[in-house]
Every structure is written in C-alpha cells, then in structure tokens.
JSON list of C-alpha atoms in Angstrom, two decimals:
[
{"chain": "A", "resi": 1, "resn": "MET", "atom": "CA", "xyz": [24.29, 158.70, 104.78]},
{"chain": "A", "resi": 2, "resn": "LYS", "atom": "CA", "xyz": [27.81, 157.75, 103.72]},
{"chain": "A", "resi": 3, "resn": "LEU", "atom": "CA", "xyz": [28.46, 157.35, 100.36]},
{"chain": "A", "resi": 4, "resn": "ILE", "atom": "CA", "xyz": [30.40, 154.16, 100.38]},
{"chain": "A", "resi": 5, "resn": "GLU", "atom": "CA", "xyz": [28.35, 152.36, 103.06]},
{"chain": "A", "resi": 6, "resn": "GLY", "atom": "CA", "xyz": [27.23, 148.83, 102.24]},
{"chain": "A", "resi": 7, "resn": "LYS", "atom": "CA", "xyz": [29.33, 149.11, 98.73]},
{"chain": "A", "resi": 8, "resn": "ASN", "atom": "CA", "xyz": [31.63, 145.71, 98.24]},
{"chain": "A", "resi": 9, "resn": "ILE", "atom": "CA", "xyz": [35.36, 147.24, 97.53]},
{"chain": "A", "resi": 10, "resn": "LEU", "atom": "CA", "xyz": [38.36, 145.35, 96.36]},
{"chain": "A", "resi": 11, "resn": "VAL", "atom": "CA", "xyz": [41.62, 146.52, 96.92]},
{"chain": "A", "resi": 12, "resn": "THR", "atom": "CA", "xyz": [44.82, 145.19, 95.45]},
{"chain": "A", "resi": 13, "resn": "GLY", "atom": "CA", "xyz": [48.00, 145.64, 98.23]},
{"chain": "A", "resi": 14, "resn": "GLY", "atom": "CA", "xyz": [46.02, 146.89, 101.00]},
{"chain": "A", "resi": 15, "resn": "SER", "atom": "CA", "xyz": [48.18, 145.26, 103.88]},
{"chain": "A", "resi": 16, "resn": "ARG", "atom": "CA", "xyz": [51.23, 147.75, 104.13]},
{"chain": "A", "resi": 17, "resn": "GLY", "atom": "CA", "xyz": [51.55, 151.63, 103.65]},
{"chain": "A", "resi": 18, "resn": "ILE", "atom": "CA", "xyz": [48.91, 153.57, 101.43]},
{"chain": "A", "resi": 19, "resn": "GLY", "atom": "CA", "xyz": [46.60, 150.25, 100.85]},
{"chain": "A", "resi": 20, "resn": "ARG", "atom": "CA", "xyz": [46.33, 149.98, 104.69]},
{"chain": "A", "resi": 21, "resn": "SER", "atom": "CA", "xyz": [44.86, 152.81, 104.95]},
{"chain": "A", "resi": 22, "resn": "ILE", "atom": "CA", "xyz": [42.54, 153.05, 102.01]},
{"chain": "A", "resi": 23, "resn": "VAL", "atom": "CA", "xyz": [41.36, 150.05, 103.67]},
{"chain": "A", "resi": 24, "resn": "GLN", "atom": "CA", "xyz": [40.48, 151.16, 107.00]},
{"chain": "A", "resi": 25, "resn": "VAL", "atom": "CA", "xyz": [39.12, 154.30, 105.93]},
{"chain": "A", "resi": 26, "resn": "LEU", "atom": "CA", "xyz": [36.92, 152.35, 103.55]},
{"chain": "A", "resi": 27, "resn": "ILE", "atom": "CA", "xyz": [35.83, 150.06, 106.77]},
{"chain": "A", "resi": 28, "resn": "GLU", "atom": "CA", "xyz": [35.81, 153.19, 108.52]},
{"chain": "A", "resi": 29, "resn": "ASN", "atom": "CA", "xyz": [32.98, 154.36, 106.28]},
{"chain": "A", "resi": 30, "resn": "GLY", "atom": "CA", "xyz": [30.62, 151.56, 105.91]},
{"chain": "A", "resi": 31, "resn": "ALA", "atom": "CA", "xyz": [32.31, 149.66, 103.29]},
{"chain": "A", "resi": 32, "resn": "ASN", "atom": "CA", "xyz": [32.62, 145.81, 102.72]},
{"chain": "A", "resi": 33, "resn": "VAL", "atom": "CA", "xyz": [36.38, 145.18, 101.72]},
{"chain": "A", "resi": 34, "resn": "GLY", "atom": "CA", "xyz": [38.23, 142.54, 100.61]},
{"chain": "A", "resi": 35, "resn": "PHE", "atom": "CA", "xyz": [42.39, 143.20, 99.94]},
{"chain": "A", "resi": 36, "resn": "THR", "atom": "CA", "xyz": [44.89, 141.56, 98.25]},
{"chain": "A", "resi": 37, "resn": "PHE", "atom": "CA", "xyz": [48.65, 141.01, 100.12]},
{"chain": "A", "resi": 38, "resn": "SER", "atom": "CA", "xyz": [51.54, 139.01, 98.40]},
{"chain": "A", "resi": 39, "resn": "SER", "atom": "CA", "xyz": [53.88, 138.51, 101.36]},
{"chain": "A", "resi": 40, "resn": "SER", "atom": "CA", "xyz": [52.78, 140.40, 104.65]},
{"chain": "A", "resi": 41, "resn": "GLU", "atom": "CA", "xyz": [50.31, 137.38, 105.85]},
{"chain": "A", "resi": 42, "resn": "SER", "atom": "CA", "xyz": [50.68, 138.28, 109.62]},
{"chain": "A", "resi": 43, "resn": "ALA", "atom": "CA", "xyz": [49.93, 141.90, 108.70]},
{"chain": "A", "resi": 44, "resn": "ALA", "atom": "CA", "xyz": [46.91, 141.27, 106.45]},
{"chain": "A", "resi": 45, "resn": "LYS", "atom": "CA", "xyz": [45.48, 138.91, 109.18]},
{"chain": "A", "resi": 46, "resn": "GLU", "atom": "CA", "xyz": [45.77, 141.67, 111.52]},
{"chain": "A", "resi": 47, "resn": "ILE", "atom": "CA", "xyz": [44.25, 143.65, 109.44]},
{"chain": "A", "resi": 48, "resn": "SER", "atom": "CA", "xyz": [41.28, 141.68, 108.61]},
{"chain": "A", "resi": 49, "resn": "THR", "atom": "CA", "xyz": [40.26, 140.71, 112.34]},
{"chain": "A", "resi": 50, "resn": "ASN", "atom": "CA", "xyz": [40.72, 144.22, 113.90]},
{"chain": "A", "resi": 51, "resn": "LEU", "atom": "CA", "xyz": [38.53, 145.61, 111.28]},
{"chain": "A", "resi": 52, "resn": "ASN", "atom": "CA", "xyz": [35.80, 143.02, 110.45]},
{"chain": "A", "resi": 53, "resn": "SER", "atom": "CA", "xyz": [32.77, 143.69, 112.23]},
{"chain": "A", "resi": 54, "resn": "SER", "atom": "CA", "xyz": [28.96, 143.31, 112.25]},
{"chain": "A", "resi": 55, "resn": "SER", "atom": "CA", "xyz": [28.92, 146.50, 109.94]},
{"chain": "A", "resi": 56, "resn": "SER", "atom": "CA", "xyz": [31.40, 145.82, 107.52]},
{"chain": "A", "resi": 57, "resn": "LYS", "atom": "CA", "xyz": [33.11, 142.56, 106.37]},
{"chain": "A", "resi": 58, "resn": "CYS", "atom": "CA", "xyz": [36.95, 142.60, 106.09]},
{"chain": "A", "resi": 59, "resn": "ILE", "atom": "CA", "xyz": [38.37, 139.74, 104.10]},
{"chain": "A", "resi": 60, "resn": "ALA", "atom": "CA", "xyz": [42.36, 139.38, 103.37]},
{"chain": "A", "resi": 61, "resn": "TYR", "atom": "CA", "xyz": [43.23, 137.52, 100.00]},
{"chain": "A", "resi": 62, "resn": "LYS", "atom": "CA", "xyz": [46.79, 135.95, 98.94]},
{"chain": "A", "resi": 63, "resn": "SER", "atom": "CA", "xyz": [47.06, 136.84, 95.68]},
{"chain": "A", "resi": 64, "resn": "ASP", "atom": "CA", "xyz": [49.50, 138.69, 93.09]},
{"chain": "A", "resi": 65, "resn": "ALA", "atom": "CA", "xyz": [47.56, 140.59, 90.92]},
{"chain": "A", "resi": 66, "resn": "SER", "atom": "CA", "xyz": [50.31, 140.42, 88.44]},
{"chain": "A", "resi": 67, "resn": "LYS", "atom": "CA", "xyz": [49.37, 136.89, 87.26]},
{"chain": "A", "resi": 68, "resn": "LEU", "atom": "CA", "xyz": [46.50, 135.93, 85.28]},
{"chain": "A", "resi": 69, "resn": "ASN", "atom": "CA", "xyz": [45.32, 132.88, 86.97]},
{"chain": "A", "resi": 70, "resn": "GLU", "atom": "CA", "xyz": [45.25, 134.31, 90.32]},
{"chain": "A", "resi": 71, "resn": "CYS", "atom": "CA", "xyz": [43.44, 137.36, 89.39]},
{"chain": "A", "resi": 72, "resn": "GLU", "atom": "CA", "xyz": [40.68, 134.69, 87.72]},
{"chain": "A", "resi": 73, "resn": "LYS", "atom": "CA", "xyz": [41.07, 133.43, 91.40]},
{"chain": "A", "resi": 74, "resn": "LEU", "atom": "CA", "xyz": [40.83, 136.39, 93.21]},
{"chain": "A", "resi": 75, "resn": "VAL", "atom": "CA", "xyz": [38.07, 137.65, 91.58]},
{"chain": "A", "resi": 76, "resn": "ASP", "atom": "CA", "xyz": [35.82, 134.05, 92.12]},
{"chain": "A", "resi": 77, "resn": "SER", "atom": "CA", "xyz": [36.28, 134.29, 95.48]},
{"chain": "A", "resi": 78, "resn": "PHE", "atom": "CA", "xyz": [35.29, 137.74, 96.04]},
{"chain": "A", "resi": 79, "resn": "LEU", "atom": "CA", "xyz": [32.58, 137.37, 94.42]},
{"chain": "A", "resi": 80, "resn": "ASN", "atom": "CA", "xyz": [31.51, 133.92, 96.23]},
{"chain": "A", "resi": 81, "resn": "ASP", "atom": "CA", "xyz": [32.17, 136.40, 99.32]},
{"chain": "A", "resi": 82, "resn": "PHE", "atom": "CA", "xyz": [30.59, 139.85, 98.51]},
{"chain": "A", "resi": 83, "resn": "ASP", "atom": "CA", "xyz": [28.40, 138.96, 95.33]},
{"chain": "A", "resi": 84, "resn": "THR", "atom": "CA", "xyz": [29.37, 141.73, 93.67]},
{"chain": "A", "resi": 85, "resn": "ILE", "atom": "CA", "xyz": [32.31, 144.45, 92.90]},
{"chain": "A", "resi": 86, "resn": "ASP", "atom": "CA", "xyz": [31.13, 147.73, 93.19]},
{"chain": "A", "resi": 87, "resn": "VAL", "atom": "CA", "xyz": [34.52, 149.51, 93.54]},
{"chain": "A", "resi": 88, "resn": "LEU", "atom": "CA", "xyz": [38.20, 148.22, 92.10]},
{"chain": "A", "resi": 89, "resn": "ILE", "atom": "CA", "xyz": [41.06, 150.27, 93.92]},
{"chain": "A", "resi": 90, "resn": "ASN", "atom": "CA", "xyz": [44.69, 148.91, 92.10]},
{"chain": "A", "resi": 91, "resn": "ASN", "atom": "CA", "xyz": [46.89, 149.71, 94.58]},
{"chain": "A", "resi": 92, "resn": "ALA", "atom": "CA", "xyz": [49.29, 147.21, 94.35]},
{"chain": "A", "resi": 93, "resn": "GLY", "atom": "CA", "xyz": [52.86, 148.26, 93.26]},
{"chain": "A", "resi": 94, "resn": "ILE", "atom": "CA", "xyz": [56.89, 148.24, 93.74]},
{"chain": "A", "resi": 95, "resn": "THR", "atom": "CA", "xyz": [59.46, 150.39, 93.43]},
{"chain": "A", "resi": 96, "resn": "LYS", "atom": "CA", "xyz": [63.40, 149.13, 92.51]},
{"chain": "A", "resi": 97, "resn": "ASP", "atom": "CA", "xyz": [64.92, 152.09, 94.03]},
{"chain": "A", "resi": 98, "resn": "ASN", "atom": "CA", "xyz": [67.51, 152.42, 91.15]},
{"chain": "A", "resi": 99, "resn": "LEU", "atom": "CA", "xyz": [68.20, 154.09, 88.00]},
{"chain": "A", "resi": 100, "resn": "THR", "atom": "CA", "xyz": [66.92, 152.44, 85.20]},
{"chain": "A", "resi": 101, "resn": "ILE", "atom": "CA", "xyz": [70.34, 151.70, 83.53]},
{"chain": "A", "resi": 102, "resn": "ARG", "atom": "CA", "xyz": [71.21, 150.11, 86.55]},
{"chain": "A", "resi": 103, "resn": "MET", "atom": "CA", "xyz": [68.03, 147.87, 86.93]},
{"chain": "A", "resi": 104, "resn": "ASN", "atom": "CA", "xyz": [68.69, 144.13, 85.20]},
{"chain": "A", "resi": 105, "resn": "LEU", "atom": "CA", "xyz": [65.64, 142.74, 82.89]},
{"chain": "A", "resi": 106, "resn": "ASP", "atom": "CA", "xyz": [64.24, 140.77, 86.25]},
{"chain": "A", "resi": 107, "resn": "GLU", "atom": "CA", "xyz": [63.92, 143.65, 88.02]},
{"chain": "A", "resi": 108, "resn": "TRP", "atom": "CA", "xyz": [62.00, 145.73, 84.99]},
{"chain": "A", "resi": 109, "resn": "LYS", "atom": "CA", "xyz": [59.79, 142.96, 84.18]},
{"chain": "A", "resi": 110, "resn": "LYS", "atom": "CA", "xyz": [58.88, 142.36, 88.11]},
{"chain": "A", "resi": 111, "resn": "VAL", "atom": "CA", "xyz": [58.07, 146.17, 87.87]},
{"chain": "A", "resi": 112, "resn": "VAL", "atom": "CA", "xyz": [56.00, 146.35, 85.15]},
{"chain": "A", "resi": 113, "resn": "ASP", "atom": "CA", "xyz": [54.29, 143.07, 85.73]},
{"chain": "A", "resi": 114, "resn": "ILE", "atom": "CA", "xyz": [52.88, 144.47, 89.65]},
{"chain": "A", "resi": 115, "resn": "ASN", "atom": "CA", "xyz": [52.47, 148.13, 88.46]},
{"chain": "A", "resi": 116, "resn": "LEU", "atom": "CA", "xyz": [51.06, 147.86, 84.69]},
{"chain": "A", "resi": 117, "resn": "THR", "atom": "CA", "xyz": [49.75, 144.45, 84.00]},
{"chain": "A", "resi": 118, "resn": "SER", "atom": "CA", "xyz": [48.25, 143.83, 87.30]},
{"chain": "A", "resi": 119, "resn": "THR", "atom": "CA", "xyz": [45.94, 146.88, 86.82]},
{"chain": "A", "resi": 120, "resn": "PHE", "atom": "CA", "xyz": [44.95, 145.78, 83.61]},
{"chain": "A", "resi": 121, "resn": "LEU", "atom": "CA", "xyz": [44.21, 141.98, 84.64]},
{"chain": "A", "resi": 122, "resn": "MET", "atom": "CA", "xyz": [42.24, 143.47, 87.60]},
{"chain": "A", "resi": 123, "resn": "SER", "atom": "CA", "xyz": [40.01, 145.76, 85.35]},
{"chain": "A", "resi": 124, "resn": "LYS", "atom": "CA", "xyz": [39.68, 143.14, 83.19]},
{"chain": "A", "resi": 125, "resn": "PHE", "atom": "CA", "xyz": [38.06, 140.37, 85.65]},
{"chain": "A", "resi": 126, "resn": "ALA", "atom": "CA", "xyz": [36.58, 142.81, 87.76]},
{"chain": "A", "resi": 127, "resn": "ILE", "atom": "CA", "xyz": [34.29, 143.85, 85.16]},
{"chain": "A", "resi": 128, "resn": "LYS", "atom": "CA", "xyz": [33.01, 139.92, 83.79]}
]
C-alpha cells in the first residue's frame, strides 16, 4: 500500500518546474491533488486534464497565496472539492536574480510576500 494513497494534498505553485513534478509524483502514488497557479493557466489546465483519473483527482486553482483573501478562498474551494486537507506543500516561490542592493522595494516586497508570507498564510488557513 502506498503511504499517500487516497490522501488529499494541496500544493502551492504546482504548474511549473519543481511544483509540477511534485504534483505528478503525488498523483502517480495515488493521492488526490489540488494545486495553485498564478499565471500559467494553459499549463495548469493541461496538468489537471492529463493527471485527473478515476483513481486520483487533480484540480488546478488560480490563486495568489501571498494575499490573505485568496488563501481563504483557495482553502474553502479545496475543502469543497476534497473535504479535507491531509497535507499542505508550500512550494510557491519566485526569484529575482539580482543583488539585494540593486533590488527596488517593490521587487523585494514581492519576493518576501510570495516566498514567506504565502507560507505563513497557507499554513494558517489550512489548519482551520
């Protein structure tokens, strides 16, 4: 028996790169997965369409995990679709390839909000 078979797992930032691979491996191991995307809608639809099956559910949600109201809405939607959150994987993140001294304040805030605040908010709301 697989350890995550039948578990409901929410992955932030699941439409590209590492997140996409995480979603795929979770589905291959029998989990039901909801994942977020912010701008890669066509990639997200392709993933959910290709990985959704009779044995594992895969749903994409457009959401910005750095925004409080979107986190609440995401968790409510996920619970409506899956009933429970067994595992939360906070994967959403961005990189601004620049020296800190050369970053402007808006770039800095965006990196902090997506990489740190989103983890705080999602963890807070996923436990409710």
